[in-house]
């Protein structure tokens, strides 16, 4: 059940409303949108009559939500959530590109690539310090050292960082280093981890599991939201494909408009893991933006043949530059504000 309250409400009336909901056996969750304040009522709400709310003049609407994802539902914030990451806006009409190497390999490699992608308009740096690899013999990431390198890159470029945590220790370590914590496809249903993420104040980039349905994915987001962390960003990164000869995964772009109709959470498309091959990345990045994504996350490497992970899908900086100029034009065509480092400064000042 959700209760929509008009802007300009009296704070004490909201307190009375929350108390009333608790008395009736519901668990209220307050979400503040730009246009409205929404109270999502969880728990056994079937027994709560809509009549109870008639005495509150500030209430605009009371609805029962039949979907299992109550807090992720679009009804909670119909205009869509915007997540502000150090001045980079993710959601609504904003668009941005997160870019960088798959893995942080060395200080020199990360700084080189971070400088390049910033110059070309990326507003968030990506890079893995903890790598979920299919083989225990593959490069596992530099760990804390990798986070320190990312921090150096962020200090130099001024760009915020997104990086993957694989467990709770990683999350704790990352709190001081990264701006967005990525939860990878393999951990999308690690419910114990999701519960912990609900307790922290940090945006979470929740990637879709390799064969997760829309509802399974949104319920994973719901775990984080239900814990009290409302900064969840969804990331489509391709689902398992039967034809691995020509693509690593199938980038499911259907899901972008599907999610836009179901949830207020921002949606990011990852055409790098979604395709697995460099020549497919730019066309699918453009398609992702055109489908309505709020951001893209793209792997870039200046020496892909030497990359310690995902070299075949890394764009060269020169390819990335061409892609960025095409995306800018798509943004104009579809009415998205394309944030580059320059336009971001414009917005902030
Ligand atoms: C990554 O972003 O490098 C990564 C491992 O992502 P995913 O969880 O989508 O495979
Ligand atoms: Mn990768």
PDB file of N, CA and C and ligand atoms in Angstrom, residues 102 126 131-132 164 182 184-186 207 237 270 273 299 310, ligand 1:
ATOM      1  N   UNK A 102      38.236  -2.733 -17.227  1.00  0.00           N
ATOM      2  CA  UNK A 102      37.541  -3.787 -16.480  1.00  0.00           C
ATOM      3  C   UNK A 102      38.196  -3.883 -15.113  1.00  0.00           C
ATOM      4  N   UNK A 126      35.051   3.805 -13.976  1.00  0.00           N
ATOM      5  CA  UNK A 126      34.832   2.439 -13.511  1.00  0.00           C
ATOM      6  C   UNK A 126      36.175   1.715 -13.422  1.00  0.00           C
ATOM      7  N   UNK A 131      37.787  -8.845  -8.424  1.00  0.00           N
ATOM      8  CA  UNK A 131      37.222  -9.367  -9.660  1.00  0.00           C
ATOM      9  C   UNK A 131      36.584 -10.738  -9.486  1.00  0.00           C
ATOM     10  N   UNK A 132      35.323 -10.865  -9.875  1.00  0.00           N
ATOM     11  CA  UNK A 132      34.666 -12.169  -9.810  1.00  0.00           C
ATOM     12  C   UNK A 132      35.030 -12.976 -11.066  1.00  0.00           C
ATOM     13  N   UNK A 164      33.299  -2.691  -7.984  1.00  0.00           N
ATOM     14  CA  UNK A 164      32.529  -3.840  -7.485  1.00  0.00           C
ATOM     15  C   UNK A 164      33.000  -4.350  -6.124  1.00  0.00           C
ATOM     16  N   UNK A 182      29.314  -1.299  -6.880  1.00  0.00           N
ATOM     17  CA  UNK A 182      28.701  -2.181  -7.870  1.00  0.00           C
ATOM     18  C   UNK A 182      28.518  -3.575  -7.267  1.00  0.00           C
ATOM     19  N   UNK A 184      27.836  -7.207  -8.604  1.00  0.00           N
ATOM     20  CA  UNK A 184      27.920  -7.876  -9.898  1.00  0.00           C
ATOM     21  C   UNK A 184      26.803  -8.883 -10.117  1.00  0.00           C
ATOM     22  N   UNK A 185      26.715  -9.303 -11.385  1.00  0.00           N
ATOM     23  CA  UNK A 185      25.669 -10.241 -11.799  1.00  0.00           C
ATOM     24  C   UNK A 185      25.633 -11.481 -10.902  1.00  0.00           C
ATOM     25  N   UNK A 186      26.814 -11.958 -10.537  1.00  0.00           N
ATOM     26  CA  UNK A 186      26.885 -13.213  -9.759  1.00  0.00           C
ATOM     27  C   UNK A 186      26.390 -13.041  -8.331  1.00  0.00           C
ATOM     28  N   UNK A 207      23.715  -4.980 -10.693  1.00  0.00           N
ATOM     29  CA  UNK A 207      23.684  -5.601 -12.019  1.00  0.00           C
ATOM     30  C   UNK A 207      22.679  -6.747 -12.047  1.00  0.00           C
ATOM     31  N   UNK A 237      23.265  -6.028 -18.029  1.00  0.00           N
ATOM     32  CA  UNK A 237      24.601  -6.387 -18.507  1.00  0.00           C
ATOM     33  C   UNK A 237      24.593  -7.638 -19.376  1.00  0.00           C
ATOM     34  N   UNK A 270      25.054  -1.795 -19.824  1.00  0.00           N
ATOM     35  CA  UNK A 270      26.466  -2.168 -19.942  1.00  0.00           C
ATOM     36  C   UNK A 270      26.645  -2.944 -21.250  1.00  0.00           C
ATOM     37  N   UNK A 273      29.895  -5.969 -21.213  1.00  0.00           N
ATOM     38  CA  UNK A 273      29.618  -7.356 -20.822  1.00  0.00           C
ATOM     39  C   UNK A 273      28.423  -7.899 -21.596  1.00  0.00           C
ATOM     40  N   UNK A 299      33.607  -0.425 -20.822  1.00  0.00           N
ATOM     41  CA  UNK A 299      35.012  -0.749 -20.552  1.00  0.00           C
ATOM     42  C   UNK A 299      35.906  -0.179 -21.652  1.00  0.00           C
ATOM     43  N   UNK A 310      38.948  -9.114 -19.657  1.00  0.00           N
ATOM     44  CA  UNK A 310      37.989  -8.546 -20.631  1.00  0.00           C
ATOM     45  C   UNK A 310      38.590  -7.666 -21.726  1.00  0.00           C
TER      46      UNK A 310
HETATM   47  C1  LIG B   1      32.437  -6.039 -14.406  1.00  0.00           C
HETATM   48  O1  LIG B   1      31.755  -5.010 -14.412  1.00  0.00           O
HETATM   49  O2  LIG B   1      33.653  -6.030 -14.657  1.00  0.00           O
HETATM   50  C2  LIG B   1      31.761  -7.334 -14.153  1.00  0.00           C
HETATM   51  C3  LIG B   1      32.446  -8.396 -13.755  1.00  0.00           C
HETATM   52  O3  LIG B   1      30.446  -7.298 -14.351  1.00  0.00           O
HETATM   53  P1  LIG B   1      29.303  -8.443 -14.324  1.00  0.00           P
HETATM   54  O4  LIG B   1      28.988  -8.686 -12.898  1.00  0.00           O
HETATM   55  O5  LIG B   1      28.190  -7.819 -15.086  1.00  0.00           O
HETATM   56  O6  LIG B   1      29.857  -9.675 -15.024  1.00  0.00           O
END
